[in-house]
Short mmCIF file of C-alpha atoms and ligand atoms in Angstrom, two decimals:
data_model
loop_
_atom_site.label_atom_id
_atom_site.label_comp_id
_atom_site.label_asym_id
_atom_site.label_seq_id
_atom_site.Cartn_x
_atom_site.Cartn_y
_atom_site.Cartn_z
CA UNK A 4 -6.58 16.48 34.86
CA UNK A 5 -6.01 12.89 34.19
CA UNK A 6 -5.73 9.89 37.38
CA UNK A 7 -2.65 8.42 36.57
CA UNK A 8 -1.76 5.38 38.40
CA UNK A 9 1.88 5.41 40.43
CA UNK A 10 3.29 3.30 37.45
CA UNK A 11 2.31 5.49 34.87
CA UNK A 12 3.41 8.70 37.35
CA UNK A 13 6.61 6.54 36.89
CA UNK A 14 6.81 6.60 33.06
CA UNK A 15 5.68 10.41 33.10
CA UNK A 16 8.67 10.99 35.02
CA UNK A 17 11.51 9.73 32.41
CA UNK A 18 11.97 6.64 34.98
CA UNK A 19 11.41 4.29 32.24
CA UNK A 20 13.67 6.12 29.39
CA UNK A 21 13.40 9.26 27.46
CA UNK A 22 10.98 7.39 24.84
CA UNK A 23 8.71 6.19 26.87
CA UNK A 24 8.63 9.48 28.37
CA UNK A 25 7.93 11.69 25.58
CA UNK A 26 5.17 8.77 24.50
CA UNK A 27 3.56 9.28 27.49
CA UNK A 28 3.65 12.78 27.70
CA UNK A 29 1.43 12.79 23.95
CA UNK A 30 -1.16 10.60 25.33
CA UNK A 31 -1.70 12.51 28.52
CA UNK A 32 -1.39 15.61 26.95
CA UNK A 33 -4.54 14.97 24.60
CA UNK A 34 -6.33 12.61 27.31
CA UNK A 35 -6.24 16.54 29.12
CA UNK A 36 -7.34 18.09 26.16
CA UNK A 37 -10.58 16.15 25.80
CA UNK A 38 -11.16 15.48 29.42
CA UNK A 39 -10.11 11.81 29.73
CA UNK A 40 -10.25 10.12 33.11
CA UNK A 41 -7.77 7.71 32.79
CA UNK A 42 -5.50 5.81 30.52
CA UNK A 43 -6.69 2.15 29.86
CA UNK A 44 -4.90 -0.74 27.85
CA UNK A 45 -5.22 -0.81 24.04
CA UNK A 46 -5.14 -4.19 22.64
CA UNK A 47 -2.95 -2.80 18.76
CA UNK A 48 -2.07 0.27 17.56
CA UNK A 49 -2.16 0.99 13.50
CA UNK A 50 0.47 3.73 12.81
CA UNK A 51 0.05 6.42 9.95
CA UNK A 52 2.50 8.67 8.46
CA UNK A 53 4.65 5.64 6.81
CA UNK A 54 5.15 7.29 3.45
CA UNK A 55 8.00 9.82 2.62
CA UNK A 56 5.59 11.35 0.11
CA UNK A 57 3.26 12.54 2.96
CA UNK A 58 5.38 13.05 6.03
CA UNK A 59 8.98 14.53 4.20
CA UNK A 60 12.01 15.64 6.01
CA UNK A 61 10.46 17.28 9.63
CA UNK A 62 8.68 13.40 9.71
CA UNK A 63 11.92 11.77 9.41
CA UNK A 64 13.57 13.44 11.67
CA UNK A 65 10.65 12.81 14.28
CA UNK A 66 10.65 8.78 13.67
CA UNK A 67 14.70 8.59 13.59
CA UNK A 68 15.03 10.89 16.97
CA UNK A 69 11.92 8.83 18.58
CA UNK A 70 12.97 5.37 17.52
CA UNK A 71 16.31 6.17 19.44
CA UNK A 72 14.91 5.56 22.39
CA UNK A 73 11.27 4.17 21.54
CA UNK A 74 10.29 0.19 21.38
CA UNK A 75 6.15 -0.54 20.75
CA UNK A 76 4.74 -2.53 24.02
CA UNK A 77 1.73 -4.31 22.25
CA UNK A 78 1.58 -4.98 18.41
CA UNK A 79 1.34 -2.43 16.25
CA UNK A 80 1.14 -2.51 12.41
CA UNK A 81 2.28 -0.20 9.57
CA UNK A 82 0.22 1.73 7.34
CA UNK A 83 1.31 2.00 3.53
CA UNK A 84 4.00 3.27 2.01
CA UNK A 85 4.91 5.35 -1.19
CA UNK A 86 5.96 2.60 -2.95
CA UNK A 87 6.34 -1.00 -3.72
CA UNK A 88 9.07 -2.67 -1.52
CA UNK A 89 9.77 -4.90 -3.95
CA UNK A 90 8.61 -3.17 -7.04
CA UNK A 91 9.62 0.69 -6.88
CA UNK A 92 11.81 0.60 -9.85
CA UNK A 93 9.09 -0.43 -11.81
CA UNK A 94 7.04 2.27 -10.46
CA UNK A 95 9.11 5.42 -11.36
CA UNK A 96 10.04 6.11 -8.12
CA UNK A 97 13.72 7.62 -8.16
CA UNK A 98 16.82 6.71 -5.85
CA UNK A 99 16.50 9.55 -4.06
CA UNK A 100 12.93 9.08 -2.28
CA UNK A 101 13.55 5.72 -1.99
CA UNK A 102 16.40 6.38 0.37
CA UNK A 103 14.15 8.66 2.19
CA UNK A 104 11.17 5.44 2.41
CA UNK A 105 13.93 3.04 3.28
CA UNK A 106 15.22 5.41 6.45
CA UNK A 107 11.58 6.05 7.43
CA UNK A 108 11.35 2.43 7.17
CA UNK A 109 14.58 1.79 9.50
CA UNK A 110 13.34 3.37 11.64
CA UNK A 111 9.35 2.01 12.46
CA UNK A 112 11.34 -1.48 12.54
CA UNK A 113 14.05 -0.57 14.90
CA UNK A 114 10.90 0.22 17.11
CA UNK A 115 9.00 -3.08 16.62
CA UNK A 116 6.17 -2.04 14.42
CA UNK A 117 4.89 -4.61 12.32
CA UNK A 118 5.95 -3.72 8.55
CA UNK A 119 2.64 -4.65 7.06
CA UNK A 120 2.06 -1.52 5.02
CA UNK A 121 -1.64 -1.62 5.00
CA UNK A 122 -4.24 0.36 5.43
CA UNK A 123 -6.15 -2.59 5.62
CA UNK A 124 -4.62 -4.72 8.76
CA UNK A 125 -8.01 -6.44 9.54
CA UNK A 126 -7.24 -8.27 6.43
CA UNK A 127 -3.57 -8.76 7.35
CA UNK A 128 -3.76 -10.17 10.86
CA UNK A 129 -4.33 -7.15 12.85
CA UNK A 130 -8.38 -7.91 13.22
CA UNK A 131 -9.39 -6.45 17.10
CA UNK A 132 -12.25 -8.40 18.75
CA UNK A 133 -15.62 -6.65 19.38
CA UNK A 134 -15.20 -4.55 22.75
CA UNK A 135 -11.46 -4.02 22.69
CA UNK A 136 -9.88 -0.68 22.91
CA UNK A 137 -7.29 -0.20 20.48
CA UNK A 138 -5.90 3.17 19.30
CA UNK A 139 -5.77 3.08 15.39
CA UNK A 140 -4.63 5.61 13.14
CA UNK A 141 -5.53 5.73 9.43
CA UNK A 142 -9.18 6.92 8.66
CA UNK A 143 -10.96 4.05 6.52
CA UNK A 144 -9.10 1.51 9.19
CA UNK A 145 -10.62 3.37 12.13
CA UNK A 146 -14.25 3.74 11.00
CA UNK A 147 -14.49 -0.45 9.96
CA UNK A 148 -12.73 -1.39 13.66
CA UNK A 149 -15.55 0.85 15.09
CA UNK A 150 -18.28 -0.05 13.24
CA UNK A 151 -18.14 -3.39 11.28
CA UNK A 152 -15.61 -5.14 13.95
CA UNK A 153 -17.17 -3.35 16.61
CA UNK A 154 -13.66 -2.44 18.13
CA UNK A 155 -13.45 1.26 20.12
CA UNK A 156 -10.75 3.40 18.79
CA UNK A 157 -10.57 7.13 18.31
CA UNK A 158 -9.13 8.57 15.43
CA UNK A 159 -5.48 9.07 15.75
CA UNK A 160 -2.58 10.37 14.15
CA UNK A 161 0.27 8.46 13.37
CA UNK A 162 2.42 9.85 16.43
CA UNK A 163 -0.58 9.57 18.55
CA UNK A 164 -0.89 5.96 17.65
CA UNK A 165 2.52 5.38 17.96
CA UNK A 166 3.04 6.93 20.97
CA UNK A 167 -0.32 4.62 22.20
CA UNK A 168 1.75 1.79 21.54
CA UNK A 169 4.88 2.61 22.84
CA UNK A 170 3.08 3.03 26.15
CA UNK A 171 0.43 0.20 25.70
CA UNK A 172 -2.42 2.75 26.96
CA UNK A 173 -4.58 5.13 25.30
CA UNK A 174 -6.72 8.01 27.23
CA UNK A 175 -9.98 7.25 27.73
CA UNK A 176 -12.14 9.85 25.94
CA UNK A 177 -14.34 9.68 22.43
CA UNK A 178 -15.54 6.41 21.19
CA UNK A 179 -13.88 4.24 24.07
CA UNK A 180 -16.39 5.53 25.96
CA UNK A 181 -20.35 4.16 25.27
CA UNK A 182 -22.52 7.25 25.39
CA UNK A 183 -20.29 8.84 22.45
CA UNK A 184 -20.66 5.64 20.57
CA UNK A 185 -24.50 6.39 19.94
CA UNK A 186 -26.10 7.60 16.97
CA UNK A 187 -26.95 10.90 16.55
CA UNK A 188 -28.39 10.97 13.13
CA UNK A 189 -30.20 8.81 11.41
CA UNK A 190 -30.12 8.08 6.79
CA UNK A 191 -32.23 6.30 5.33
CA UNK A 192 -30.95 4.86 2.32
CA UNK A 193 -33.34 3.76 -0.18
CA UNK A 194 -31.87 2.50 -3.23
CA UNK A 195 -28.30 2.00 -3.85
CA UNK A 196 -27.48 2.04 -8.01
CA UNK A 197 -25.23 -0.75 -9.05
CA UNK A 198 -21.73 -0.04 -7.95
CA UNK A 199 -21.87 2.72 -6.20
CA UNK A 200 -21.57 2.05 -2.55
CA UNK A 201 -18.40 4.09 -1.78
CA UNK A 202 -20.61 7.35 -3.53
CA UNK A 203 -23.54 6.32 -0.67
CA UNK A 204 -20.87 6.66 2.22
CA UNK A 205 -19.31 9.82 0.60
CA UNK A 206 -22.56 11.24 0.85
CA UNK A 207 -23.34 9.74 4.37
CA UNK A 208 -20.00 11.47 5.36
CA UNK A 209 -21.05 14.90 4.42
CA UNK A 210 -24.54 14.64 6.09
CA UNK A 211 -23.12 13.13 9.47
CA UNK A 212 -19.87 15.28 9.60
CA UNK A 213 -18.71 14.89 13.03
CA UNK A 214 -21.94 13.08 14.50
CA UNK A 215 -22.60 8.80 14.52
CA UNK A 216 -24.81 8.14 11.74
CA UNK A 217 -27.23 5.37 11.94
CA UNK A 218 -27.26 3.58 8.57
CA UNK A 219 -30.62 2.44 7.87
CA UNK A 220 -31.29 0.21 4.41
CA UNK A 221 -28.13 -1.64 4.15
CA UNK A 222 -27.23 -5.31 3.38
CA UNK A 223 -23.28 -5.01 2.73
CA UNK A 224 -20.54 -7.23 2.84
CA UNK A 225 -17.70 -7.17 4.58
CA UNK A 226 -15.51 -5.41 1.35
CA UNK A 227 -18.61 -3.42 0.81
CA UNK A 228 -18.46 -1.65 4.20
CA UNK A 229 -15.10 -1.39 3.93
CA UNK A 230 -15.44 0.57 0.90
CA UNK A 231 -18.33 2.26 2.23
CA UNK A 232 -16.50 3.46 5.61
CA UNK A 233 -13.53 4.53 4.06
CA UNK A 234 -15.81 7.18 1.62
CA UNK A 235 -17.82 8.35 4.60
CA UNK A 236 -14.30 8.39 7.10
CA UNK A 237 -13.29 11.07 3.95
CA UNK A 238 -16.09 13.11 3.41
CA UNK A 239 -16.89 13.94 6.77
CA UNK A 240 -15.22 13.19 10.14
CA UNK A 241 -16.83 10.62 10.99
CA UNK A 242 -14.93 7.80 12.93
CA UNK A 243 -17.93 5.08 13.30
CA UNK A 244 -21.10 4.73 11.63
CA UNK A 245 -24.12 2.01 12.75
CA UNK A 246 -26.33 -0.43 10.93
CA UNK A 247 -28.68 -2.85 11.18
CA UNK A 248 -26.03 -6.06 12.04
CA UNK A 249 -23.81 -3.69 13.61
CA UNK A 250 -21.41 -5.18 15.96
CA UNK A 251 -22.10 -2.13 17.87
CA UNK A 252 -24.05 -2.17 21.04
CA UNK A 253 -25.03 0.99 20.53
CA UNK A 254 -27.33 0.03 17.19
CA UNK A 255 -30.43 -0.57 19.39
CA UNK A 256 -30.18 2.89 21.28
CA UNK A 257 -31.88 5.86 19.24
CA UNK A 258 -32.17 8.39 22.51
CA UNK A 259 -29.81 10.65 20.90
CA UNK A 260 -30.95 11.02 17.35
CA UNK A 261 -31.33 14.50 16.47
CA UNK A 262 -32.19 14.14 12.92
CA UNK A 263 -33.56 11.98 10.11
CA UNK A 264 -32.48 12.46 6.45
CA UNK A 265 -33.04 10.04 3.51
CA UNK A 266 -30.90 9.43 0.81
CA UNK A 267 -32.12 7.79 -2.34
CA UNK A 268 -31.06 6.64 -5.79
CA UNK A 269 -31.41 10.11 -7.08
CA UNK A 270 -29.21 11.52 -4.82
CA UNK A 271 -26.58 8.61 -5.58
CA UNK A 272 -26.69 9.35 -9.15
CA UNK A 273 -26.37 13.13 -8.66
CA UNK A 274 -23.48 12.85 -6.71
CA UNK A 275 -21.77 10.12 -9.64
CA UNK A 276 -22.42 12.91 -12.18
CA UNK A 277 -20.31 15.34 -10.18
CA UNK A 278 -17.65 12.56 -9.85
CA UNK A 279 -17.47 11.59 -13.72
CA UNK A 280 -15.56 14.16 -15.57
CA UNK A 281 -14.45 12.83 -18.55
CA UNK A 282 -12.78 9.17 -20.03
CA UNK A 283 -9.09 10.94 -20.42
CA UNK A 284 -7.62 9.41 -17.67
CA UNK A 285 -4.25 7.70 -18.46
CA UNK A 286 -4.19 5.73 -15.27
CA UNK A 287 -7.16 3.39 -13.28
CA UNK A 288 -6.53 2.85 -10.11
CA UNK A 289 -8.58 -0.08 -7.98
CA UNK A 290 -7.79 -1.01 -4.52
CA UNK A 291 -8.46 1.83 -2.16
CA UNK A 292 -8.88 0.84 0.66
CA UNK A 293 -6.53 -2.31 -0.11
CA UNK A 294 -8.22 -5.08 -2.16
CA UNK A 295 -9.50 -8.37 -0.14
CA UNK A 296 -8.72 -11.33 -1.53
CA UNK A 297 -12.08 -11.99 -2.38
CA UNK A 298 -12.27 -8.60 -4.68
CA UNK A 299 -9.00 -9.78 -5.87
CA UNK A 300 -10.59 -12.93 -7.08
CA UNK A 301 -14.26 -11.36 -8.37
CA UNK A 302 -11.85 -9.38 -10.75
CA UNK A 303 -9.69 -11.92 -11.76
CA UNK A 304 -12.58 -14.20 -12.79
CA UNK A 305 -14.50 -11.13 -14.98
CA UNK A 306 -11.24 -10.62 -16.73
CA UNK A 307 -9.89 -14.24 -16.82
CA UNK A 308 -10.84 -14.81 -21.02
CA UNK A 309 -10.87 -10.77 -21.49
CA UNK A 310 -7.61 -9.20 -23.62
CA UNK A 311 -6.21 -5.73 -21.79
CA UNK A 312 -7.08 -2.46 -24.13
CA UNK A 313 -4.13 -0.50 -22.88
CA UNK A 314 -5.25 2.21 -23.10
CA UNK A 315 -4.38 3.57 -20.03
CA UNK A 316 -2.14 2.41 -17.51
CA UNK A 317 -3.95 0.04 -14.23
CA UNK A 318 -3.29 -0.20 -10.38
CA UNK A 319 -4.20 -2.75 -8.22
CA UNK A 320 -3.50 -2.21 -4.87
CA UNK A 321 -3.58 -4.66 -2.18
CA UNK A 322 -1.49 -5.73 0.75
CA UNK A 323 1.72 -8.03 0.67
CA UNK A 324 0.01 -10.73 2.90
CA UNK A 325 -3.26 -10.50 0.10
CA UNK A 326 -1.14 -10.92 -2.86
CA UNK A 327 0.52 -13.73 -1.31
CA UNK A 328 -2.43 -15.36 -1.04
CA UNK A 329 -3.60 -15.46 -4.27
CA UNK A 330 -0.81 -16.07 -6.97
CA UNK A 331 -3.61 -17.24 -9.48
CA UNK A 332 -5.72 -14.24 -9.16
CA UNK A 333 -2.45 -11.48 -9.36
CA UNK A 334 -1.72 -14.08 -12.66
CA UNK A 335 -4.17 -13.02 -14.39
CA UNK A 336 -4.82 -9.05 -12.78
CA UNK A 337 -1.05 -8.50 -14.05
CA UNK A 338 -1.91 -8.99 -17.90
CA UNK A 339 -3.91 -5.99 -17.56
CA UNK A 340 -1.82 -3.96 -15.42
CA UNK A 341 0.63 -3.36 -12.20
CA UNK A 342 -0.70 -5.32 -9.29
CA UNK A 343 0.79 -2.96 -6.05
CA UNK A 344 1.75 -4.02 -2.77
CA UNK A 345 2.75 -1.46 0.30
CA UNK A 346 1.59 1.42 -1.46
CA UNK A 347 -1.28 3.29 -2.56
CA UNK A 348 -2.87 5.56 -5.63
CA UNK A 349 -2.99 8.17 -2.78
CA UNK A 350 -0.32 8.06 -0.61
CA UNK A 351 3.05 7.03 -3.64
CA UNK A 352 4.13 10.22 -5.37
CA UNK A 353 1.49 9.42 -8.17
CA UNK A 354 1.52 13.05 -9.48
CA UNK A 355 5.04 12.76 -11.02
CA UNK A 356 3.69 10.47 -13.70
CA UNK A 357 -0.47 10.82 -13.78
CA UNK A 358 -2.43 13.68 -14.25
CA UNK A 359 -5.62 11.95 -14.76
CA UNK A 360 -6.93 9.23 -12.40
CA UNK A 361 -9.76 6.83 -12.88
CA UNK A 362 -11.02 4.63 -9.50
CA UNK A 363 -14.26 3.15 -8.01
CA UNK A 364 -12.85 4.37 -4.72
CA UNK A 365 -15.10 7.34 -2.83
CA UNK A 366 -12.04 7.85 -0.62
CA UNK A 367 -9.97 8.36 -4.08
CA UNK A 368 -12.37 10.85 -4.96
CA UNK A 369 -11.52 13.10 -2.06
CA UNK A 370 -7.47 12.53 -2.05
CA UNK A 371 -6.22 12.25 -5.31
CA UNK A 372 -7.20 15.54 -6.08
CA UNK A 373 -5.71 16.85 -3.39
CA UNK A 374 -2.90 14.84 -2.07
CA UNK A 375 -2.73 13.47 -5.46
CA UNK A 376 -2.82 16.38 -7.74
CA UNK A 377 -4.77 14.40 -9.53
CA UNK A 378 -7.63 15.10 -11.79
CA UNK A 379 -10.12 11.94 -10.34
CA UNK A 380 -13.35 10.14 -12.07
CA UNK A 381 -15.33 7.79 -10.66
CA UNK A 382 -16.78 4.81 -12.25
CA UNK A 383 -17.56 1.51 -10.95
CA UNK A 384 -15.49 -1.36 -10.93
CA UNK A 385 -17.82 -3.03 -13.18
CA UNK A 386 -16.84 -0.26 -15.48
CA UNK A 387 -13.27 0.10 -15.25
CA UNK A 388 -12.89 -3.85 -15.81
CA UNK A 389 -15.01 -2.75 -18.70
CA UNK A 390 -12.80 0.00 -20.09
CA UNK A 391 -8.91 -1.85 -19.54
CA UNK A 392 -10.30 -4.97 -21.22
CA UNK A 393 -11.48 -5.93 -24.42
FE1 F3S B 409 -5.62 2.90 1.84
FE2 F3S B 409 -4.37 4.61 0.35
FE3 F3S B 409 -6.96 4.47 0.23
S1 F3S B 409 -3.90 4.16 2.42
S2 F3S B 409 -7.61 3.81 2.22
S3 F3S B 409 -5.53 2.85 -0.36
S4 F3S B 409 -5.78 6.32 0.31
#
């Protein structure tokens, strides 16, 4: 059993209101499970389960019952939802589910969660510093705070996140604690083909599964990893991976290595081949995770003096705070298609007008065809800009 201190006995208790209660009774309740110590301080929280589409009725009910009583205690930002705040007419969606997005919504802000609706916060505001504990929901979100920003979460679900923040404190077990931080098998990865990162971490994710992979061979950038993570956080369950300019202490410490596999250009193009399926799509969507505003800008430069094919419909999906930053960019990414804010390919009710979905996005390739009902091909964004432009 957990040490809780007399303050947090307090909380337990009810003394502090039914929400902070029942908050506290989730994070103890799993800290027990997996043998926690103690509760420590979490600098953020980033809540899942924002969009009707993937939480329905029973998740409404949850969010409008716990924000009764419920306020966050340290910031805590919003993960996407199924549609475009601003733009859900445009998008299809009907009256009736947005009524059900704007309760859900209602209710995170009667709590005091930060209406960002991004899977990408670290590009939004929410960017933890290297050694803070945070407790983070959303896969591709955890996996860069572990391993790029070199933040310690675990990966939650959105009430476990949200009940994190409500109480300030997460249980310390997992990956805010060192010694499960270190890598326990190690891919080599020899040659990456042009554009296909997010296919190198989809494979990374099925080799590592549960375990820390070392990364050995790569020279991303900051999107790239992003992209990268989100494939591997997908495939497998992997919640941190390690590299060469990790921000990880643990890169240096190999004790626990188990196994050494290598992955090479071969393998990379195998895997594309069993991602192509065919050029029938009728939609392309680009921007999973979120686009930065630097991808924003790389794409708005190749198609600046191109003409849109339209031959399918396009998606770009980034955050509110992104596309607010670059008017000039969305300019010219909106004369080849919808560019998306608050919402996803994955996560807005895509199936009730797409059967057929193009992206560059290794998480995509998992989702969409689940989640989605999708039919998915991958292609790299070199190649998509390629096939909605003349
Ligand atoms: Fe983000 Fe949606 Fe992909 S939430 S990581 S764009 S599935």
């Amino acid at each position: 059993m957990m040490h809780l201190t007399k303050q947090e006995e307090r909380v337990l208790a009810g003394e502090e209101g039914y929400g902070r209660r029942k908050a506290m009774e989730l994070v103890v309740a799993l800290g027990d499970i997996y043998g926690a110590k103690r509760l420590i301080p979490i600098a953020s929280a980033q809540v899942s389960g924002a969009s009707f589409k993937t939480i329905g009725d029973a998740g409404i009910k949850f969010l409008e019952d716990f924000s009764r009583e419920a306020k966050v205690s340290v910031r805590a930002t919003l993960n996407p939802l199924g549609l475009d705040e601003r733009r859900w007419q445009s998008m299809g969606i009907d009256k009736g589910f947005f009524d059900k997005q704007a309760r859900i919504i209602s209710a995170y802000r009667s709590m005091g969660v930060e209406l960002l609706y991004t899977c990408t916060p670290y590009l939004a505001g929410n960017r933890p510093k290297r050694g803070q504990h945070v407790a983070w929901a959303e896969s591709s979100a955890t996996v860069f705070s572990n391993s790029y920003l070199g933040a310690m979460t675990n990966r939650e679900g959105g009430p476990s996140a949200l009940a994190a923040a409500v109480i300030g404190k997460t249980a310390e077990y997992g990956l805010h604690l060192d010694e499960n931080r270190l890598p326990r098998i190690r891919i080599d990865v020899k040659e990456i083909p042009d554009g296909m990162i997010p296919l190198v971490g989809y494979l990374v994710g099925k080799l590592a599964g549960k375990r820390v992979p070392l990364v050995d061979g790569l020279r991303l950038s900051r999107d790239e990893h992003k992209s990268f993570g989100a494939a591997m956080a997908a495939t497998g369950a992997v919640s941190m991976y390690t590299f060469s300019d990790s921000a990880s202490r643990s890169r240096a410490d190999t004790s626990q290595v188990e196994e050494r596999i290598t992955i090479d250009g071969s393998d990379v193009r195998a895997c594309a081949d069993g991602l192509r399926g065919d050029d029938a799509w009728d939609l392309v969507a680009i921007g999973c995770p979120h686009c930065s505003p630097s991808e924003l800008k790389s794409m708005a430069k190749i198609l600046k003096n191109r003409t849109p094919s339209k031959e399918s419909d396009v998606w770009f999906c980034t955050s509110r705070r992104v596309f607010a930053s670059c008017p000039k960019e969305v300019a010219v990414l909106r004369r080849f298609g919808k560019v998306l804010c608050d919402t996803c390919m994955v996560v807005a009710p895509i199936e009730n007008w797409y059967k057929h979905t193009a992206s560059d996005s290794g998480k995509a390739m998992v989702y969409l065809p689940t989640l989605g009902k999708q039919k998915a091909s991958f292609r790299p964004t070199s190649q998509l800009l390629e096939a909605i432009s003349r």
